[in-house]
Amino acid sequence: MSYKTLLTIVTDPKAAASQLETAIAIARRREAHLDVLCLGVDRTQTGYYYAGATAFVQQETMDRAQEDARAAEVAVRERLDSEDIRWGVDAVVSQIGAMATVVGLRARFADLVVMGRPYGEGRGPEIEAAVEAALFEGQVPVVIIPDGYTSDMPAKRVVVAWNQSHESMRAIRAALPVLKAADLVDITIIDPPAHGPERSDPGGQLSQMLSRHGVHAEVSVLAKTMPRVSDVLNRHVSDTNADAIVMGAYGHSRFREAILGGATRHMLEMAEVPVLMAH
């Protein structure tokens, strides 16, 4: 498997500059086709308006969303016109509540979705909704690019967060093109259960599976010496000078992640390298 169709979703061309540059670089490196979905967000919430204002407000917000989508499309086309990669641009309008369908239908035909951080200052809820739509409805791996990153993701050392979950295994399978190209893959396990199925050889079977794909893998077993798993992972990434992280996404329900936080959310907020994840 290789990544031959990439998708990135743009709501604000300025805010999405890093992810677009990275998507272009990855498409060139892998000789892939890049699809860009320019999304205008209709933020109408009819329950909050006085009687009689609904139709006017709906039309106004729809017009604004269409203008945003067209402006993003113009900016993206201007950027891509000079590129030698294969690309396509589409502009649509969607309410946040309908984004799962709008994004999911396009993401399901991509091999990889490239997005910027969904959390942090200046990020609207539509970015998080787009990422989740790609993961859950599109069933496609998503790579989250840290702010300012514009490289083609030449990951030479990759940290794989392994906790024996279905999500982490799906992420590893989806990341095989990246793992096979790496010089070293670090299978990282934090506080493996003493009575789990891998108690005698944590990460051993995964390492064997990857080695049969030509992946040079080693296993790191770490203690949870910090309050959050994501903190331990990020410190390990920094200590080992890793170029990327592969991990499962949203092991708990999305509602619980949103209310209580979790490894996924904290990782996407703090990671300084690309994070490739799948659910």
mmCIF file of C-alpha atoms in Angstrom:
data_model
loop_
_atom_site.group_PDB
_atom_site.id
_atom_site.type_symbol
_atom_site.label_atom_id
_atom_site.label_comp_id
_atom_site.label_asym_id
_atom_site.label_seq_id
_atom_site.Cartn_x
_atom_site.Cartn_y
_atom_site.Cartn_z
ATOM 1 C CA MET A 1 0.000 0.000 0.000
ATOM 2 C CA SER A 2 1.064 3.574 -0.677
ATOM 3 C CA TYR A 3 -0.603 6.947 -0.297
ATOM 4 C CA LYS A 4 -1.801 7.880 -3.783
ATOM 5 C CA THR A 5 -4.759 10.105 -2.897
ATOM 6 C CA LEU A 6 -4.352 12.821 -0.282
ATOM 7 C CA LEU A 7 -7.045 15.104 1.104
ATOM 8 C CA THR A 8 -6.758 18.310 3.067
ATOM 9 C CA ILE A 9 -9.625 20.502 4.274
ATOM 10 C CA VAL A 10 -9.290 24.274 4.289
ATOM 11 C CA THR A 11 -11.625 26.723 6.017
ATOM 12 C CA ASP A 12 -9.144 29.599 6.398
ATOM 13 C CA PRO A 13 -6.292 29.681 3.836
ATOM 14 C CA LYS A 14 -3.994 31.662 6.151
ATOM 15 C CA ALA A 15 -4.529 29.368 9.117
ATOM 16 C CA ALA A 16 -4.176 26.305 6.879
ATOM 17 C CA ALA A 17 -0.981 27.458 5.145
ATOM 18 C CA SER A 18 1.281 24.935 6.921
ATOM 19 C CA GLN A 19 -0.986 21.956 6.305
ATOM 20 C CA LEU A 20 -1.402 22.880 2.628
ATOM 21 C CA GLU A 21 2.358 23.218 2.116
ATOM 22 C CA THR A 22 2.901 19.879 3.848
ATOM 23 C CA ALA A 23 0.198 18.194 1.770
ATOM 24 C CA ILE A 24 1.833 19.515 -1.416
ATOM 25 C CA ALA A 25 5.240 18.250 -0.276
ATOM 26 C CA ILE A 26 3.888 14.797 0.633
ATOM 27 C CA ALA A 27 2.020 14.556 -2.693
ATOM 28 C CA ARG A 28 5.207 15.380 -4.584
ATOM 29 C CA ARG A 29 7.318 12.951 -2.559
ATOM 30 C CA ARG A 30 4.850 10.094 -3.067
ATOM 31 C CA GLU A 31 3.696 11.043 -6.580
ATOM 32 C CA ALA A 32 0.155 11.281 -5.234
ATOM 33 C CA HIS A 33 -2.947 13.247 -6.201
ATOM 34 C CA LEU A 34 -3.933 16.024 -3.794
ATOM 35 C CA ASP A 35 -7.594 16.928 -3.280
ATOM 36 C CA VAL A 36 -8.383 20.135 -1.397
ATOM 37 C CA LEU A 37 -11.841 20.646 0.074
ATOM 38 C CA CYS A 38 -12.511 24.350 0.690
ATOM 39 C CA LEU A 39 -15.195 24.487 3.340
ATOM 40 C CA GLY A 40 -17.491 27.376 4.150
ATOM 41 C CA VAL A 41 -19.110 26.894 7.549
ATOM 42 C CA ASP A 42 -22.752 27.864 8.002
ATOM 43 C CA ARG A 43 -22.937 28.735 11.698
ATOM 44 C CA THR A 44 -26.717 29.191 11.882
ATOM 45 C CA GLN A 45 -28.246 28.125 15.189
ATOM 46 C CA THR A 46 -31.924 28.907 14.788
ATOM 47 C CA GLY A 47 -32.777 28.278 18.436
ATOM 48 C CA TYR A 48 -30.927 31.417 19.497
ATOM 49 C CA TYR A 49 -32.792 33.973 17.355
ATOM 50 C CA TYR A 50 -35.986 35.901 18.020
ATOM 51 C CA ALA A 51 -39.179 34.978 16.200
ATOM 52 C CA GLY A 52 -39.257 36.124 12.598
ATOM 53 C CA ALA A 53 -35.493 36.532 12.298
ATOM 54 C CA THR A 54 -34.712 32.928 11.330
ATOM 55 C CA ALA A 55 -35.063 33.226 7.552
ATOM 56 C CA PHE A 56 -33.044 36.444 7.390
ATOM 57 C CA VAL A 57 -30.264 35.102 9.600
ATOM 58 C CA GLN A 58 -30.120 31.809 7.718
ATOM 59 C CA GLN A 59 -29.718 33.596 4.401
ATOM 60 C CA GLU A 60 -27.093 35.937 5.791
ATOM 61 C CA THR A 61 -24.995 33.164 7.308
ATOM 62 C CA MET A 62 -25.357 31.027 4.178
ATOM 63 C CA ASP A 63 -24.162 33.920 2.016
ATOM 64 C CA ARG A 64 -21.184 34.447 4.311
ATOM 65 C CA ALA A 65 -20.324 30.745 4.255
ATOM 66 C CA GLN A 66 -20.480 30.683 0.453
ATOM 67 C CA GLU A 67 -18.213 33.726 0.271
ATOM 68 C CA ASP A 68 -15.732 32.062 2.640
ATOM 69 C CA ALA A 69 -15.731 28.877 0.556
ATOM 70 C CA ARG A 70 -15.197 30.791 -2.694
ATOM 71 C CA ALA A 71 -12.425 32.929 -1.188
ATOM 72 C CA ALA A 72 -10.657 29.824 0.092
ATOM 73 C CA GLU A 73 -11.015 28.150 -3.289
ATOM 74 C CA VAL A 74 -9.508 31.158 -5.091
ATOM 75 C CA ALA A 75 -6.568 31.301 -2.674
ATOM 76 C CA VAL A 76 -5.881 27.565 -2.909
ATOM 77 C CA ARG A 77 -6.083 27.537 -6.710
ATOM 78 C CA GLU A 78 -3.652 30.442 -6.893
ATOM 79 C CA ARG A 79 -1.235 28.509 -4.683
ATOM 80 C CA LEU A 80 -1.530 25.254 -6.626
ATOM 81 C CA ASP A 81 -1.483 26.676 -10.158
ATOM 82 C CA SER A 82 2.317 26.756 -10.210
ATOM 83 C CA GLU A 83 2.784 23.261 -8.769
ATOM 84 C CA ASP A 84 3.777 20.206 -10.796
ATOM 85 C CA ILE A 85 1.671 17.758 -8.770
ATOM 86 C CA ARG A 86 -1.758 16.412 -9.676
ATOM 87 C CA TRP A 87 -4.466 18.239 -7.753
ATOM 88 C CA GLY A 88 -8.131 19.142 -7.574
ATOM 89 C CA VAL A 89 -10.079 21.734 -5.585
ATOM 90 C CA ASP A 90 -13.722 21.685 -4.547
ATOM 91 C CA ALA A 91 -15.700 24.265 -2.546
ATOM 92 C CA VAL A 92 -18.734 23.370 -0.421
ATOM 93 C CA VAL A 93 -20.815 24.841 2.395
ATOM 94 C CA SER A 94 -21.798 22.852 5.470
ATOM 95 C CA GLN A 95 -23.155 23.325 8.946
ATOM 96 C CA ILE A 96 -20.973 21.837 11.656
ATOM 97 C CA GLY A 97 -23.660 19.289 12.438
ATOM 98 C CA ALA A 98 -23.638 18.030 8.847
ATOM 99 C CA MET A 99 -19.872 17.972 8.490
ATOM 100 C CA ALA A 100 -19.644 14.277 9.266
ATOM 101 C CA THR A 101 -21.481 13.519 6.035
ATOM 102 C CA VAL A 102 -19.862 16.221 3.888
ATOM 103 C CA VAL A 103 -16.290 15.424 4.928
ATOM 104 C CA GLY A 104 -16.827 11.707 5.441
ATOM 105 C CA LEU A 105 -18.027 11.126 1.878
ATOM 106 C CA ARG A 106 -14.859 12.712 0.482
ATOM 107 C CA ALA A 107 -12.429 11.333 3.033
ATOM 108 C CA ARG A 108 -13.470 7.722 2.460
ATOM 109 C CA PHE A 109 -11.851 7.803 -1.003
ATOM 110 C CA ALA A 110 -8.543 9.206 0.258
ATOM 111 C CA ASP A 111 -5.561 7.183 1.468
ATOM 112 C CA LEU A 112 -4.464 9.876 3.910
ATOM 113 C CA VAL A 113 -5.943 13.128 5.227
ATOM 114 C CA VAL A 114 -3.514 15.945 6.080
ATOM 115 C CA MET A 115 -4.740 18.455 8.679
ATOM 116 C CA GLY A 116 -3.408 21.115 11.021
ATOM 117 C CA ARG A 117 -3.931 21.046 14.777
ATOM 118 C CA PRO A 118 -7.647 21.003 15.624
ATOM 119 C CA TYR A 119 -7.113 22.424 19.118
ATOM 120 C CA GLY A 120 -5.545 25.621 20.322
ATOM 121 C CA GLU A 121 -5.862 29.369 19.975
ATOM 122 C CA GLY A 122 -7.677 30.507 16.838
ATOM 123 C CA ARG A 123 -9.043 27.040 16.019
ATOM 124 C CA GLY A 124 -12.795 26.865 15.554
ATOM 125 C CA PRO A 125 -14.910 23.787 16.307
ATOM 126 C CA GLU A 126 -15.194 23.085 12.584
ATOM 127 C CA ILE A 127 -11.562 21.906 12.442
ATOM 128 C CA GLU A 128 -12.106 19.333 15.179
ATOM 129 C CA ALA A 129 -15.358 18.287 13.472
ATOM 130 C CA ALA A 130 -13.542 17.810 10.151
ATOM 131 C CA VAL A 131 -10.796 15.695 11.732
ATOM 132 C CA GLU A 132 -13.310 13.506 13.549
ATOM 133 C CA ALA A 133 -15.422 13.151 10.384
ATOM 134 C CA ALA A 134 -12.399 11.866 8.471
ATOM 135 C CA LEU A 135 -11.486 9.421 11.255
ATOM 136 C CA PHE A 136 -14.952 8.092 12.074
ATOM 137 C CA GLU A 137 -17.077 8.512 8.952
ATOM 138 C CA GLY A 138 -14.291 8.429 6.372
ATOM 139 C CA GLN A 139 -12.434 5.598 8.153
ATOM 140 C CA VAL A 140 -9.180 7.017 6.835
ATOM 141 C CA PRO A 141 -5.897 7.726 8.644
ATOM 142 C CA VAL A 142 -5.250 11.378 9.462
ATOM 143 C CA VAL A 143 -1.887 13.034 9.957
ATOM 144 C CA ILE A 144 -1.948 16.144 12.143
ATOM 145 C CA ILE A 145 0.731 18.694 11.294
ATOM 146 C CA PRO A 146 2.149 20.932 14.064
ATOM 147 C CA ASP A 147 2.143 24.687 13.569
ATOM 148 C CA GLY A 148 4.830 25.879 11.185
ATOM 149 C CA TYR A 149 5.634 22.427 9.798
ATOM 150 C CA THR A 150 5.960 22.397 5.984
ATOM 151 C CA SER A 151 8.127 19.352 5.232
ATOM 152 C CA ASP A 152 7.261 16.265 3.180
ATOM 153 C CA MET A 153 7.333 14.132 6.363
ATOM 154 C CA PRO A 154 10.586 12.238 5.733
ATOM 155 C CA ALA A 155 10.275 10.391 9.045
ATOM 156 C CA LYS A 156 13.555 8.584 9.761
ATOM 157 C CA ARG A 157 12.732 7.741 13.359
ATOM 158 C CA VAL A 158 9.104 7.042 14.255
ATOM 159 C CA VAL A 159 7.580 6.446 17.669
ATOM 160 C CA VAL A 160 4.659 4.005 17.621
ATOM 161 C CA ALA A 161 2.409 4.261 20.675
ATOM 162 C CA TRP A 162 1.382 0.660 21.348
ATOM 163 C CA ASN A 163 -1.256 -0.287 23.927
ATOM 164 C CA GLN A 164 -2.654 -3.437 22.262
ATOM 165 C CA SER A 165 -5.873 -1.605 21.299
ATOM 166 C CA HIS A 166 -7.790 -1.986 18.039
ATOM 167 C CA GLU A 167 -7.219 1.723 17.353
ATOM 168 C CA SER A 168 -3.445 1.502 17.683
ATOM 169 C CA MET A 169 -3.286 -1.572 15.438
ATOM 170 C CA ARG A 170 -5.350 0.174 12.749
ATOM 171 C CA ALA A 171 -3.044 3.169 12.957
ATOM 172 C CA ILE A 172 0.033 0.966 12.587
ATOM 173 C CA ARG A 173 -1.381 -0.805 9.528
ATOM 174 C CA ALA A 174 -2.349 2.555 8.001
ATOM 175 C CA ALA A 175 1.149 3.916 8.687
ATOM 176 C CA LEU A 176 3.037 1.048 7.016
ATOM 177 C CA PRO A 177 4.245 3.238 4.096
ATOM 178 C CA VAL A 178 5.799 5.607 6.641
ATOM 179 C CA LEU A 179 7.168 2.835 8.863
ATOM 180 C CA LYS A 180 8.772 0.955 5.971
ATOM 181 C CA ALA A 181 10.578 4.114 4.859
ATOM 182 C CA ALA A 182 11.899 4.893 8.350
ATOM 183 C CA ASP A 183 15.402 4.029 9.537
ATOM 184 C CA LEU A 184 14.049 3.022 12.949
ATOM 185 C CA VAL A 185 10.602 2.423 14.399
ATOM 186 C CA ASP A 186 10.396 2.700 18.178
ATOM 187 C CA ILE A 187 7.486 0.621 19.530
ATOM 188 C CA THR A 188 6.765 2.501 22.754
ATOM 189 C CA ILE A 189 4.778 0.861 25.561
ATOM 190 C CA ILE A 190 3.892 2.706 28.755
ATOM 191 C CA ASP A 191 3.236 0.666 31.906
ATOM 192 C CA PRO A 192 2.211 -2.620 30.231
ATOM 193 C CA PRO A 193 -0.278 -4.561 32.379
ATOM 194 C CA ALA A 194 1.379 -7.210 34.517
ATOM 195 C CA HIS A 195 -1.224 -9.793 33.588
ATOM 196 C CA GLY A 196 -1.896 -8.767 29.975
ATOM 197 C CA PRO A 197 -1.511 -11.014 26.915
ATOM 198 C CA GLU A 198 1.938 -9.525 26.225
ATOM 199 C CA ARG A 199 3.217 -9.696 29.804
ATOM 200 C CA SER A 200 6.197 -11.904 28.954
ATOM 201 C CA ASP A 201 7.247 -10.036 25.802
ATOM 202 C CA PRO A 202 5.683 -6.545 25.471
ATOM 203 C CA GLY A 203 5.634 -5.484 21.821
ATOM 204 C CA GLY A 204 7.325 -8.684 20.668
ATOM 205 C CA GLN A 205 4.653 -9.905 18.284
ATOM 206 C CA LEU A 206 4.179 -6.436 16.805
ATOM 207 C CA SER A 207 7.921 -6.107 16.286
ATOM 208 C CA GLN A 208 7.946 -9.476 14.520
ATOM 209 C CA MET A 209 5.034 -8.490 12.293
ATOM 210 C CA LEU A 210 6.703 -5.227 11.306
ATOM 211 C CA SER A 211 10.053 -6.904 10.669
ATOM 212 C CA ARG A 212 8.382 -9.134 8.079
ATOM 213 C CA HIS A 213 7.460 -5.935 6.240
ATOM 214 C CA GLY A 214 11.095 -4.879 6.251
ATOM 215 C CA VAL A 215 10.654 -2.470 9.162
ATOM 216 C CA HIS A 216 13.605 -2.022 11.537
ATOM 217 C CA ALA A 217 11.837 -1.936 14.899
ATOM 218 C CA GLU A 218 12.882 -1.838 18.523
ATOM 219 C CA VAL A 219 10.798 -1.835 21.708
ATOM 220 C CA SER A 220 10.873 0.764 24.486
ATOM 221 C CA VAL A 221 8.986 -0.018 27.718
ATOM 222 C CA LEU A 222 8.479 3.157 29.763
ATOM 223 C CA ALA A 223 7.066 3.860 33.202
ATOM 224 C CA LYS A 224 4.275 6.384 33.538
ATOM 225 C CA THR A 225 6.358 8.897 35.457
ATOM 226 C CA MET A 226 4.176 11.860 34.459
ATOM 227 C CA PRO A 227 0.442 12.415 35.009
ATOM 228 C CA ARG A 228 -0.562 11.927 31.378
ATOM 229 C CA VAL A 229 0.424 9.265 28.865
ATOM 230 C CA SER A 230 0.748 11.977 26.220
ATOM 231 C CA ASP A 231 3.344 13.779 28.358
ATOM 232 C CA VAL A 232 5.443 10.621 28.580
ATOM 233 C CA LEU A 233 5.145 10.062 24.829
ATOM 234 C CA ASN A 234 6.095 13.642 23.984
ATOM 235 C CA ARG A 235 9.105 13.534 26.295
ATOM 236 C CA HIS A 236 10.195 10.246 24.700
ATOM 237 C CA VAL A 237 9.808 11.765 21.233
ATOM 238 C CA SER A 238 11.985 14.684 22.296
ATOM 239 C CA ASP A 239 14.591 12.495 24.017
ATOM 240 C CA THR A 240 14.960 10.237 20.979
ATOM 241 C CA ASN A 241 14.729 12.997 18.330
ATOM 242 C CA ALA A 242 11.835 11.205 16.642
ATOM 243 C CA ASP A 243 10.315 12.707 13.492
ATOM 244 C CA ALA A 244 6.731 11.435 13.818
ATOM 245 C CA ILE A 245 4.280 9.632 16.075
ATOM 246 C CA VAL A 246 1.841 6.860 15.124
ATOM 247 C CA MET A 247 -1.040 6.236 17.513
ATOM 248 C CA GLY A 248 -4.640 5.127 17.773
ATOM 249 C CA ALA A 249 -7.210 7.894 18.118
ATOM 250 C CA TYR A 250 -10.071 8.257 20.589
ATOM 251 C CA GLY A 251 -9.828 5.012 22.483
ATOM 252 C CA HIS A 252 -12.623 6.296 24.726
ATOM 253 C CA SER A 253 -15.885 7.790 23.489
ATOM 254 C CA ARG A 254 -15.594 11.174 21.798
ATOM 255 C CA PHE A 255 -17.862 12.640 24.476
ATOM 256 C CA ARG A 256 -15.561 11.462 27.248
ATOM 257 C CA GLU A 257 -12.504 12.743 25.377
ATOM 258 C CA ALA A 258 -14.140 16.155 24.932
ATOM 259 C CA ILE A 259 -15.188 16.480 28.577
ATOM 260 C CA LEU A 260 -12.286 14.848 30.385
ATOM 261 C CA GLY A 261 -9.531 15.112 27.826
ATOM 262 C CA GLY A 262 -7.423 12.133 26.851
ATOM 263 C CA ALA A 263 -4.232 10.976 25.170
ATOM 264 C CA THR A 264 -5.559 11.924 21.736
ATOM 265 C CA ARG A 265 -6.530 15.478 22.609
ATOM 266 C CA HIS A 266 -3.436 16.174 24.712
ATOM 267 C CA MET A 267 -1.147 14.751 22.037
ATOM 268 C CA LEU A 268 -2.681 16.895 19.308
ATOM 269 C CA GLU A 269 -2.385 19.981 21.500
ATOM 270 C CA MET A 270 1.251 19.440 22.473
ATOM 271 C CA ALA A 271 3.076 17.339 19.857
ATOM 272 C CA GLU A 272 5.863 19.115 17.989
ATOM 273 C CA VAL A 273 6.091 16.456 15.246
ATOM 274 C CA PRO A 274 3.433 15.058 12.866
ATOM 275 C CA VAL A 275 0.987 12.636 14.487
ATOM 276 C CA LEU A 276 -0.468 9.931 12.240
ATOM 277 C CA MET A 277 -3.565 8.403 13.774
ATOM 278 C CA ALA A 278 -6.503 6.164 12.947
ATOM 279 C CA HIS A 279 -9.593 4.969 14.781
#
